[in-house]
mmCIF file of C-alpha atoms in Angstrom:
data_model
loop_
_atom_site.group_PDB
_atom_site.id
_atom_site.type_symbol
_atom_site.label_atom_id
_atom_site.label_comp_id
_atom_site.label_asym_id
_atom_site.label_seq_id
_atom_site.Cartn_x
_atom_site.Cartn_y
_atom_site.Cartn_z
ATOM 1 C CA MET A 1 -26.726 -40.638 -4.530
ATOM 2 C CA LYS A 2 -23.507 -39.937 -6.378
ATOM 3 C CA ARG A 3 -20.493 -41.643 -4.791
ATOM 4 C CA LYS A 4 -17.878 -39.378 -3.285
ATOM 5 C CA HIS A 5 -14.356 -39.997 -4.500
ATOM 6 C CA ASN A 6 -11.228 -39.984 -2.383
ATOM 7 C CA ILE A 7 -8.760 -37.356 -3.579
ATOM 8 C CA LEU A 8 -5.185 -37.375 -2.318
ATOM 9 C CA ALA A 9 -3.884 -33.798 -2.608
ATOM 10 C CA THR A 10 -0.367 -32.603 -1.823
ATOM 11 C CA ALA A 11 -0.200 -28.922 -0.918
ATOM 12 C CA TYR A 12 3.236 -27.733 0.196
ATOM 13 C CA ALA A 13 1.898 -24.374 1.448
ATOM 14 C CA VAL A 14 -1.306 -24.335 3.521
ATOM 15 C CA ASN A 15 -2.230 -21.775 6.155
ATOM 16 C CA PRO A 16 -5.785 -20.534 6.799
ATOM 17 C CA TYR A 17 -4.454 -17.384 8.492
ATOM 18 C CA LYS A 18 -2.440 -16.250 5.469
ATOM 19 C CA GLY A 19 -3.130 -15.122 1.945
ATOM 20 C CA SER A 20 -1.157 -15.708 -1.241
ATOM 21 C CA GLU A 21 0.091 -19.278 -1.831
ATOM 22 C CA ASP A 22 -0.754 -20.459 1.700
ATOM 23 C CA GLY A 23 -4.290 -19.145 1.489
ATOM 24 C CA MET A 24 -4.720 -20.614 -1.974
ATOM 25 C CA GLY A 25 -3.680 -24.063 -0.688
ATOM 26 C CA TRP A 26 -6.189 -23.868 2.162
ATOM 27 C CA ASN A 27 -9.091 -22.668 0.049
ATOM 28 C CA MET A 28 -8.476 -25.132 -2.789
ATOM 29 C CA ILE A 29 -8.564 -28.009 -0.294
ATOM 30 C CA LEU A 30 -11.881 -26.694 1.060
ATOM 31 C CA GLN A 31 -13.297 -26.447 -2.464
ATOM 32 C CA ILE A 32 -12.395 -30.065 -3.201
ATOM 33 C CA ALA A 33 -13.775 -31.175 0.186
ATOM 34 C CA ALA A 34 -17.097 -29.493 -0.588
ATOM 35 C CA HIS A 35 -17.682 -32.270 -3.150
ATOM 36 C CA GLN A 36 -15.286 -35.145 -2.393
ATOM 37 C CA ARG A 37 -13.267 -36.666 0.449
ATOM 38 C CA VAL A 38 -9.704 -35.376 0.709
ATOM 39 C CA ILE A 39 -6.458 -36.672 2.129
ATOM 40 C CA ALA A 40 -4.500 -33.410 2.295
ATOM 41 C CA ILE A 41 -0.740 -33.687 2.753
ATOM 42 C CA THR A 42 1.306 -30.648 3.667
ATOM 43 C CA ARG A 43 4.450 -29.702 5.587
ATOM 44 C CA LYS A 44 4.701 -30.238 9.332
ATOM 45 C CA ASN A 45 5.241 -26.533 9.996
ATOM 46 C CA ASN A 46 1.664 -25.872 8.801
ATOM 47 C CA ARG A 47 0.097 -28.210 11.359
ATOM 48 C CA GLU A 48 -0.234 -25.787 14.275
ATOM 49 C CA ALA A 49 -2.048 -23.129 12.227
ATOM 50 C CA ILE A 50 -4.406 -25.672 10.624
ATOM 51 C CA GLU A 51 -5.361 -27.329 13.917
ATOM 52 C CA ARG A 52 -5.786 -23.985 15.694
ATOM 53 C CA TYR A 53 -8.052 -22.662 12.952
ATOM 54 C CA LEU A 54 -10.188 -25.805 12.927
ATOM 55 C CA SER A 55 -10.549 -25.624 16.719
ATOM 56 C CA GLU A 56 -11.578 -21.949 16.624
ATOM 57 C CA ASN A 57 -13.873 -21.999 13.593
ATOM 58 C CA ARG A 58 -16.724 -24.084 12.291
ATOM 59 C CA VAL A 59 -15.519 -25.392 8.929
ATOM 60 C CA ARG A 60 -18.304 -27.275 7.209
ATOM 61 C CA GLU A 61 -15.953 -29.134 4.880
ATOM 62 C CA ALA A 62 -13.668 -30.366 7.685
ATOM 63 C CA ASN A 63 -15.535 -33.685 8.003
ATOM 64 C CA ASN A 64 -14.385 -34.549 4.493
ATOM 65 C CA ILE A 65 -10.702 -33.741 5.122
ATOM 66 C CA GLN A 66 -7.969 -35.898 6.619
ATOM 67 C CA PHE A 67 -4.784 -33.865 7.087
ATOM 68 C CA ALA A 68 -1.396 -35.589 7.071
ATOM 69 C CA TYR A 69 2.006 -33.962 7.567
ATOM 70 C CA PHE A 70 5.321 -34.809 5.921
ATOM 71 C CA ASP A 71 8.825 -33.401 5.925
ATOM 72 C CA LEU A 72 12.145 -34.728 4.796
ATOM 73 C CA PRO A 73 14.509 -35.906 7.541
ATOM 74 C CA TYR A 74 16.623 -33.228 9.192
ATOM 75 C CA TYR A 75 19.814 -34.174 7.371
ATOM 76 C CA LEU A 76 18.088 -33.291 4.084
ATOM 77 C CA ARG A 77 16.712 -29.939 5.264
ATOM 78 C CA PHE A 78 19.079 -28.500 7.889
ATOM 79 C CA TRP A 79 20.369 -26.012 5.311
ATOM 80 C CA LYS A 80 16.908 -24.541 4.594
ATOM 81 C CA LYS A 81 16.370 -21.254 6.449
ATOM 82 C CA GLY A 82 13.053 -19.512 5.801
ATOM 83 C CA GLY A 83 12.830 -18.621 2.127
ATOM 84 C CA ARG A 84 16.474 -19.520 1.501
ATOM 85 C CA GLY A 85 16.634 -22.767 -0.419
ATOM 86 C CA ALA A 86 12.831 -23.039 -0.606
ATOM 87 C CA LEU A 87 12.674 -24.060 -4.277
ATOM 88 C CA LEU A 88 15.351 -26.728 -3.927
ATOM 89 C CA TYR A 89 13.687 -28.088 -0.810
ATOM 90 C CA PHE A 90 10.294 -28.108 -2.581
ATOM 91 C CA TYR A 91 11.830 -30.162 -5.395
ATOM 92 C CA LEU A 92 13.229 -32.704 -2.924
ATOM 93 C CA TRP A 93 9.971 -32.670 -0.932
ATOM 94 C CA GLN A 94 8.065 -33.603 -4.085
ATOM 95 C CA ILE A 95 10.203 -36.711 -4.493
ATOM 96 C CA GLY A 96 10.095 -37.652 -0.825
ATOM 97 C CA VAL A 97 6.353 -37.245 -0.391
ATOM 98 C CA ALA A 98 5.617 -39.540 -3.351
ATOM 99 C CA PHE A 99 7.585 -42.421 -1.804
ATOM 100 C CA TRP A 100 6.092 -41.635 1.646
ATOM 101 C CA ILE A 101 2.586 -41.958 0.191
ATOM 102 C CA LEU A 102 3.496 -45.334 -1.272
ATOM 103 C CA SER A 103 4.367 -46.551 2.236
ATOM 104 C CA LYS A 104 0.812 -45.790 3.471
ATOM 105 C CA ASN A 105 -2.313 -47.912 3.139
ATOM 106 C CA TRP A 106 -4.583 -45.051 2.116
ATOM 107 C CA LYS A 107 -7.378 -45.669 -0.362
ATOM 108 C CA TYR A 108 -7.765 -42.961 -2.997
ATOM 109 C CA ASP A 109 -9.029 -42.607 -6.551
ATOM 110 C CA LEU A 110 -6.752 -39.905 -7.915
ATOM 111 C CA VAL A 111 -3.842 -37.699 -6.854
ATOM 112 C CA HIS A 112 -3.692 -33.919 -7.149
ATOM 113 C CA ASN A 113 -0.370 -32.092 -6.953
ATOM 114 C CA LEU A 114 -1.947 -28.870 -5.816
ATOM 115 C CA ASN A 115 0.207 -25.866 -4.989
ATOM 116 C CA PHE A 116 3.477 -23.963 -4.607
ATOM 117 C CA HIS A 117 3.911 -24.560 -8.288
ATOM 118 C CA ASN A 118 6.047 -23.028 -10.919
ATOM 119 C CA ASP A 119 6.189 -24.353 -14.439
ATOM 120 C CA TRP A 120 9.645 -25.887 -14.166
ATOM 121 C CA THR A 121 9.231 -28.148 -11.113
ATOM 122 C CA PRO A 122 8.008 -31.669 -11.912
ATOM 123 C CA SER A 123 5.642 -33.789 -9.854
ATOM 124 C CA PHE A 124 6.364 -37.381 -8.873
ATOM 125 C CA LEU A 125 2.857 -38.370 -7.803
ATOM 126 C CA TRP A 126 2.486 -40.448 -10.975
ATOM 127 C CA LEU A 127 4.539 -43.033 -9.057
ATOM 128 C CA THR A 128 1.340 -43.889 -7.165
ATOM 129 C CA GLY A 129 -0.160 -45.312 -10.329
ATOM 130 C CA LYS A 130 -3.309 -43.214 -9.885
ATOM 131 C CA PRO A 131 -4.619 -40.552 -12.310
ATOM 132 C CA LEU A 132 -2.683 -37.317 -11.750
ATOM 133 C CA VAL A 133 -4.102 -33.804 -11.724
ATOM 134 C CA TRP A 134 -1.295 -31.238 -11.834
ATOM 135 C CA GLY A 135 -1.608 -27.626 -10.769
ATOM 136 C CA PRO A 136 -2.571 -24.867 -11.028
ATOM 137 C CA ILE A 137 0.984 -24.295 -12.183
ATOM 138 C CA GLY A 138 2.276 -20.772 -12.626
ATOM 139 C CA HIS A 139 4.626 -18.877 -14.869
ATOM 140 C CA HIS A 140 6.462 -15.633 -14.276
ATOM 141 C CA PRO A 141 7.598 -14.064 -17.559
ATOM 142 C CA THR A 142 11.114 -12.705 -17.739
ATOM 143 C CA ILE A 143 11.524 -9.168 -16.399
ATOM 144 C CA PRO A 144 12.932 -6.792 -19.041
ATOM 145 C CA LYS A 145 16.463 -5.746 -18.074
ATOM 146 C CA PRO A 146 15.704 -1.980 -17.763
ATOM 147 C CA PHE A 147 13.196 -2.856 -15.023
ATOM 148 C CA LEU A 148 15.863 -4.739 -13.054
ATOM 149 C CA VAL A 149 18.545 -2.038 -13.318
ATOM 150 C CA PRO A 150 17.205 -0.075 -10.293
ATOM 151 C CA TYR A 151 17.863 -3.149 -8.135
ATOM 152 C CA GLY A 152 21.521 -3.389 -9.148
ATOM 153 C CA SER A 153 23.788 -5.799 -10.999
ATOM 154 C CA ARG A 154 23.327 -8.557 -8.427
ATOM 155 C CA ALA A 155 19.587 -8.649 -9.091
ATOM 156 C CA ILE A 156 20.230 -8.821 -12.837
ATOM 157 C CA ARG A 157 22.651 -11.735 -12.395
ATOM 158 C CA ARG A 158 20.257 -13.614 -10.105
ATOM 159 C CA HIS A 159 17.348 -13.118 -12.498
ATOM 160 C CA ARG A 160 19.431 -14.353 -15.435
ATOM 161 C CA LEU A 161 20.613 -17.415 -13.498
ATOM 162 C CA ARG A 162 17.033 -18.220 -12.482
ATOM 163 C CA TRP A 163 15.846 -17.786 -16.062
ATOM 164 C CA TRP A 164 18.601 -20.033 -17.442
ATOM 165 C CA THR A 165 17.700 -22.651 -14.821
ATOM 166 C CA LYS A 166 14.073 -22.541 -15.911
ATOM 167 C CA GLN A 167 15.109 -22.831 -19.559
ATOM 168 C CA TRP A 168 17.112 -25.960 -18.774
ATOM 169 C CA PHE A 169 14.182 -27.619 -17.013
ATOM 170 C CA TRP A 170 11.713 -26.624 -19.740
ATOM 171 C CA HIS A 171 13.859 -28.086 -22.499
ATOM 172 C CA PHE A 172 15.884 -30.893 -20.920
ATOM 173 C CA SER A 173 14.354 -32.192 -17.672
ATOM 174 C CA PRO A 174 13.159 -35.784 -18.259
ATOM 175 C CA TRP A 175 11.060 -35.610 -15.075
ATOM 176 C CA LEU A 176 9.212 -32.503 -16.245
ATOM 177 C CA LYS A 177 8.510 -34.121 -19.611
ATOM 178 C CA LEU A 178 7.271 -37.236 -17.811
ATOM 179 C CA THR A 179 4.997 -35.159 -15.564
ATOM 180 C CA LYS A 180 3.436 -33.461 -18.594
ATOM 181 C CA ARG A 181 2.857 -36.835 -20.245
ATOM 182 C CA LYS A 182 1.581 -38.652 -17.157
ATOM 183 C CA ALA A 183 -0.818 -35.918 -15.991
ATOM 184 C CA LYS A 184 -4.430 -36.723 -16.889
ATOM 185 C CA HIS A 185 -5.364 -33.082 -16.463
ATOM 186 C CA ILE A 186 -3.376 -29.879 -15.989
ATOM 187 C CA PHE A 187 -4.482 -26.564 -14.498
ATOM 188 C CA ALA A 188 -2.479 -23.599 -15.806
ATOM 189 C CA MET A 189 -2.560 -20.186 -14.123
ATOM 190 C CA ASN A 190 -2.250 -18.275 -17.401
ATOM 191 C CA GLU A 191 -1.915 -18.688 -21.152
ATOM 192 C CA GLU A 192 1.864 -18.345 -21.043
ATOM 193 C CA VAL A 193 2.137 -21.622 -19.108
ATOM 194 C CA ILE A 194 0.552 -23.439 -22.049
ATOM 195 C CA ASP A 195 2.875 -21.765 -24.547
ATOM 196 C CA THR A 196 6.036 -22.219 -22.467
ATOM 197 C CA LEU A 197 5.476 -25.900 -21.654
ATOM 198 C CA GLN A 198 3.788 -26.643 -24.991
ATOM 199 C CA LEU A 199 0.953 -28.359 -23.143
ATOM 200 C CA ASP A 200 -1.754 -30.417 -24.792
ATOM 201 C CA THR A 201 -4.699 -28.029 -24.828
ATOM 202 C CA PHE A 202 -7.270 -30.844 -24.754
ATOM 203 C CA LYS A 203 -6.207 -31.762 -21.213
ATOM 204 C CA THR A 204 -5.351 -28.264 -19.932
ATOM 205 C CA THR A 205 -7.649 -25.749 -18.241
ATOM 206 C CA ILE A 206 -6.829 -22.129 -17.409
ATOM 207 C CA LEU A 207 -7.384 -21.760 -13.654
ATOM 208 C CA PRO A 208 -5.800 -18.644 -12.122
ATOM 209 C CA SER A 209 -5.006 -19.312 -8.478
ATOM 210 C CA VAL A 210 -6.213 -15.805 -7.744
ATOM 211 C CA GLY A 211 -9.218 -15.247 -5.547
ATOM 212 C CA CYS A 212 -10.451 -13.834 -2.287
ATOM 213 C CA GLU A 213 -13.212 -14.160 0.248
ATOM 214 C CA HIS A 214 -16.120 -11.749 0.412
ATOM 215 C CA PRO A 215 -14.771 -8.890 2.529
ATOM 216 C CA ARG A 216 -16.327 -7.888 5.814
ATOM 217 C CA LEU A 217 -16.840 -4.207 5.239
ATOM 218 C CA VAL A 218 -16.739 -1.840 8.180
ATOM 219 C CA GLU A 219 -18.669 1.427 8.244
ATOM 220 C CA HIS A 220 -16.299 4.365 8.289
ATOM 221 C CA SER A 221 -16.556 8.075 7.672
ATOM 222 C CA PRO A 222 -15.478 9.390 4.258
ATOM 223 C CA GLN A 223 -11.911 10.665 4.368
ATOM 224 C CA GLU A 224 -10.646 13.853 2.841
ATOM 225 C CA GLU A 225 -7.289 12.260 2.051
ATOM 226 C CA PHE A 226 -6.612 10.491 -1.249
ATOM 227 C CA THR A 227 -4.661 7.291 -0.551
ATOM 228 C CA VAL A 228 -2.803 5.161 -3.078
ATOM 229 C CA LEU A 229 -2.135 1.650 -1.761
ATOM 230 C CA SER A 230 0.285 -1.104 -2.814
ATOM 231 C CA VAL A 231 0.675 -4.497 -1.114
ATOM 232 C CA GLY A 232 3.238 -7.262 -1.605
ATOM 233 C CA ARG A 233 6.653 -8.665 -0.822
ATOM 234 C CA PHE A 234 9.465 -6.169 -1.170
ATOM 235 C CA VAL A 235 11.274 -7.944 -4.004
ATOM 236 C CA SER A 236 12.173 -6.921 -7.548
ATOM 237 C CA LEU A 237 9.378 -9.057 -9.039
ATOM 238 C CA LYS A 238 6.716 -6.833 -7.467
ATOM 239 C CA GLY A 239 7.926 -3.595 -9.083
ATOM 240 C CA PHE A 240 7.861 -1.314 -6.041
ATOM 241 C CA ASP A 241 10.389 0.936 -7.773
ATOM 242 C CA LEU A 242 7.682 1.665 -10.352
ATOM 243 C CA THR A 243 5.109 2.171 -7.601
ATOM 244 C CA ILE A 244 7.213 4.820 -5.865
ATOM 245 C CA LYS A 245 8.355 6.630 -9.006
ATOM 246 C CA ALA A 246 4.897 6.586 -10.613
ATOM 247 C CA PHE A 247 3.350 7.978 -7.427
ATOM 248 C CA ALA A 248 6.018 10.704 -7.326
ATOM 249 C CA THR A 249 5.250 11.576 -10.972
ATOM 250 C CA PHE A 250 1.572 11.901 -10.104
ATOM 251 C CA PHE A 251 2.255 13.743 -6.823
ATOM 252 C CA ARG A 252 4.343 16.451 -8.477
ATOM 253 C CA GLN A 253 1.372 17.425 -10.671
ATOM 254 C CA LEU A 254 -0.729 18.338 -7.622
ATOM 255 C CA SER A 255 -1.054 21.733 -6.014
ATOM 256 C CA PRO A 256 0.408 22.181 -2.498
ATOM 257 C CA ASP A 257 -3.099 21.961 -1.016
ATOM 258 C CA GLN A 258 -3.793 18.745 -2.906
ATOM 259 C CA GLN A 259 -0.412 17.281 -1.925
ATOM 260 C CA ALA A 260 -1.217 17.877 1.747
ATOM 261 C CA LEU A 261 -4.172 15.489 1.418
ATOM 262 C CA THR A 262 -2.483 12.760 -0.656
ATOM 263 C CA ARG A 263 -0.816 9.634 0.737
ATOM 264 C CA LEU A 264 1.053 6.533 -0.429
ATOM 265 C CA LYS A 265 0.794 3.376 1.693
ATOM 266 C CA LEU A 266 3.092 0.404 1.109
ATOM 267 C CA VAL A 267 2.275 -2.813 2.969
ATOM 268 C CA GLY A 268 4.822 -5.606 3.004
ATOM 269 C CA ARG A 269 8.231 -6.832 3.999
ATOM 270 C CA GLY A 270 11.236 -8.268 2.226
ATOM 271 C CA PRO A 271 14.896 -7.829 1.309
ATOM 272 C CA GLU A 272 14.361 -4.597 -0.655
ATOM 273 C CA LEU A 273 12.951 -2.639 2.301
ATOM 274 C CA GLU A 274 15.977 -0.377 2.714
ATOM 275 C CA GLN A 275 16.149 0.228 -1.046
ATOM 276 C CA ILE A 276 12.467 1.192 -1.021
ATOM 277 C CA ARG A 277 13.085 3.685 1.778
ATOM 278 C CA GLU A 278 15.957 5.114 -0.250
ATOM 279 C CA TRP A 279 13.768 5.567 -3.350
ATOM 280 C CA VAL A 280 11.084 7.255 -1.249
ATOM 281 C CA ALA A 281 13.679 9.721 0.082
ATOM 282 C CA GLN A 282 15.162 10.344 -3.376
ATOM 283 C CA GLU A 283 11.736 11.163 -4.812
ATOM 284 C CA GLY A 284 11.005 13.582 -1.966
ATOM 285 C CA ILE A 285 7.805 11.859 -0.886
ATOM 286 C CA GLY A 286 8.917 10.667 2.557
ATOM 287 C CA GLY A 287 6.464 12.980 4.329
ATOM 288 C CA VAL A 288 3.452 11.439 2.594
ATOM 289 C CA THR A 289 4.575 7.796 2.416
ATOM 290 C CA GLU A 290 3.792 5.199 5.075
ATOM 291 C CA ILE A 291 5.516 1.795 5.032
ATOM 292 C CA ILE A 292 3.496 -0.731 7.021
ATOM 293 C CA PRO A 293 4.992 -4.084 8.035
ATOM 294 C CA TRP A 294 3.095 -7.206 7.041
ATOM 295 C CA VAL A 295 -0.172 -7.409 8.982
ATOM 296 C CA GLU A 296 -2.881 -9.970 9.750
ATOM 297 C CA ARG A 297 -5.477 -10.285 7.013
ATOM 298 C CA SER A 298 -8.184 -8.756 9.218
ATOM 299 C CA GLN A 299 -6.078 -5.613 9.630
ATOM 300 C CA LEU A 300 -5.233 -5.559 5.942
ATOM 301 C CA GLY A 301 -8.941 -5.380 5.145
ATOM 302 C CA LEU A 302 -9.216 -2.124 7.081
ATOM 303 C CA ILE A 303 -6.232 -0.733 5.143
ATOM 304 C CA TYR A 304 -7.909 -1.637 1.833
ATOM 305 C CA GLN A 305 -11.060 0.153 2.966
ATOM 306 C CA SER A 306 -9.149 3.308 3.824
ATOM 307 C CA ALA A 307 -7.606 3.553 0.334
ATOM 308 C CA ASN A 308 -8.914 5.093 -2.892
ATOM 309 C CA LEU A 309 -6.812 3.334 -5.503
ATOM 310 C CA PHE A 310 -4.579 0.254 -5.781
ATOM 311 C CA LEU A 311 -1.285 0.595 -7.654
ATOM 312 C CA PHE A 312 0.387 -2.728 -8.475
ATOM 313 C CA PRO A 313 2.925 -2.628 -11.348
ATOM 314 C CA SER A 314 4.138 -6.178 -10.648
ATOM 315 C CA HIS A 315 5.911 -8.285 -13.289
ATOM 316 C CA GLU A 316 4.564 -11.586 -11.924
ATOM 317 C CA GLY A 317 2.252 -14.073 -13.586
ATOM 318 C CA ALA A 318 -0.432 -14.039 -10.891
ATOM 319 C CA GLY A 319 -1.095 -11.140 -8.512
ATOM 320 C CA MET A 320 -3.423 -12.417 -5.816
ATOM 321 C CA VAL A 321 -3.706 -9.036 -4.110
ATOM 322 C CA VAL A 322 -5.395 -7.667 -7.233
ATOM 323 C CA ALA A 323 -8.496 -9.751 -6.501
ATOM 324 C CA GLU A 324 -8.436 -8.550 -2.891
ATOM 325 C CA ALA A 325 -8.240 -4.911 -3.974
ATOM 326 C CA LEU A 326 -11.131 -5.343 -6.401
ATOM 327 C CA SER A 327 -13.239 -7.002 -3.692
ATOM 328 C CA TYR A 328 -12.944 -3.793 -1.674
ATOM 329 C CA GLY A 329 -14.032 -1.691 -4.636
ATOM 330 C CA LEU A 330 -10.603 -0.226 -5.431
ATOM 331 C CA PRO A 331 -9.732 0.577 -9.049
ATOM 332 C CA VAL A 332 -6.411 -1.007 -9.993
ATOM 333 C CA VAL A 333 -3.536 0.451 -12.025
ATOM 334 C CA CYS A 334 -1.087 -2.195 -13.239
ATOM 335 C CA LEU A 335 1.066 -3.331 -16.142
ATOM 336 C CA ASP A 336 -0.474 -5.007 -19.174
ATOM 337 C CA ASN A 337 0.912 -8.517 -18.683
ATOM 338 C CA CYS A 338 -0.193 -12.123 -18.118
ATOM 339 C CA GLY A 339 -0.421 -11.580 -14.357
ATOM 340 C CA PRO A 340 -2.283 -8.599 -12.878
ATOM 341 C CA GLY A 341 -3.052 -7.354 -16.376
ATOM 342 C CA ALA A 342 -5.093 -10.479 -17.094
ATOM 343 C CA PHE A 343 -7.691 -9.516 -14.469
ATOM 344 C CA ILE A 344 -8.103 -5.816 -15.269
ATOM 345 C CA ASN A 345 -10.231 -4.201 -17.946
ATOM 346 C CA ALA A 346 -11.717 -0.749 -18.459
ATOM 347 C CA SER A 347 -14.549 -1.447 -16.010
ATOM 348 C CA CYS A 348 -12.255 -1.857 -13.002
ATOM 349 C CA GLY A 349 -8.895 -0.250 -13.693
ATOM 350 C CA ARG A 350 -6.199 0.787 -16.099
ATOM 351 C CA LYS A 351 -3.351 -1.182 -17.721
ATOM 352 C CA VAL A 352 -0.077 0.319 -18.938
ATOM 353 C CA VAL A 353 1.926 -1.402 -21.677
ATOM 354 C CA TYR A 354 5.659 -1.937 -21.252
ATOM 355 C CA GLN A 355 7.725 0.764 -22.949
ATOM 356 C CA ASP A 356 11.141 2.094 -22.028
ATOM 357 C CA TYR A 357 11.524 2.563 -18.280
ATOM 358 C CA ALA A 358 10.907 6.316 -18.074
ATOM 359 C CA ALA A 359 7.874 6.202 -20.372
ATOM 360 C CA THR A 360 6.344 3.340 -18.365
ATOM 361 C CA VAL A 361 6.806 5.264 -15.098
ATOM 362 C CA ASN A 362 5.257 8.353 -16.682
ATOM 363 C CA ASP A 363 2.254 6.435 -18.064
ATOM 364 C CA LEU A 364 1.562 4.851 -14.671
ATOM 365 C CA GLY A 365 1.743 8.286 -13.065
ATOM 366 C CA GLN A 366 -0.640 9.772 -15.623
ATOM 367 C CA GLU A 367 -3.177 7.002 -15.002
ATOM 368 C CA LEU A 368 -3.046 7.822 -11.287
ATOM 369 C CA PHE A 369 -3.579 11.501 -12.050
ATOM 370 C CA ALA A 370 -6.545 10.801 -14.346
ATOM 371 C CA LEU A 371 -8.242 8.640 -11.726
ATOM 372 C CA TYR A 372 -7.497 11.196 -9.020
ATOM 373 C CA LEU A 373 -9.216 13.935 -10.992
ATOM 374 C CA ASP A 374 -12.326 11.933 -11.875
ATOM 375 C CA ARG A 375 -14.155 10.583 -8.809
ATOM 376 C CA ASN A 376 -17.005 9.257 -10.961
ATOM 377 C CA LEU A 377 -14.524 7.269 -13.047
ATOM 378 C CA ARG A 378 -13.054 5.758 -9.863
ATOM 379 C CA GLN A 379 -16.538 4.761 -8.728
#
């Protein structure tokens, strides 16, 4: 029988009740544990959810997993509030967890720096002296300025500062260069990671951290209404301004009778909520738009099933909700980029290339209209 190896994996974000990065951390650990033994290290605030889920569900892989929980001392994290300061704290956590591991007597064959990754944050697990697997690491391309203008000058300044910070790390960080050199294998979420970091292709594999479980479909009666759905955090990266304006462009081409049976559903939360409500009012679609706060994944599945089409013009380099939408049989309309655009082809949706802002909005709206008119094409 083939010997099982001991894998020490650090996963900053792990929560079996959530999707996105937390869900990815949980499911990647389970995938490793299906074949090897895992020491999985995550933050202490994930402990309650992990232990509750394991007590309520039969998880076949659990016998191969030993969870351990680490956080920096309070004096190094008192300033972190929710998402504020998350990236800085993650950077410090990466350093701290490496030295914490060295203080343990665990036996392991290799280390895997697993999640919450962007392509400018180094790993320090090479300090263990064991072979390092790094990633999947992600990359968000820069957002063209015209697509930030609707969010105001502050958003433009913040995006520029973030982009300059990334540039500094990519070109000058000795720790990032050392991580690239020390890693025995690297998982990259998309091709742009390889180009941006100039990674050695012989030790790099494209592994999008985008996936979903098989949905539990519920029988429901066909609805007369046509519903366009979009899901995500209400931040500039997700492009909800394009969602609203493209839907309005499509909506205005419908007859009054058709408009009465057409809906837009937005599921999410975030700092741009009030701005989103303002755009909805400006476009005159308030009567047909429903904004739903973030919901449990089981409830979200029912919302997917009640929709006809998924509109997701996000600028990001991943787009985990795209896989979810496809699993429920929804055609997807998105931008042609290295994120959502990488998962969509003519068999399952439509991609719109970046043009000037107005032309991009119009093209997204026209794709919605074409799919609305042709039920067979949607199927």
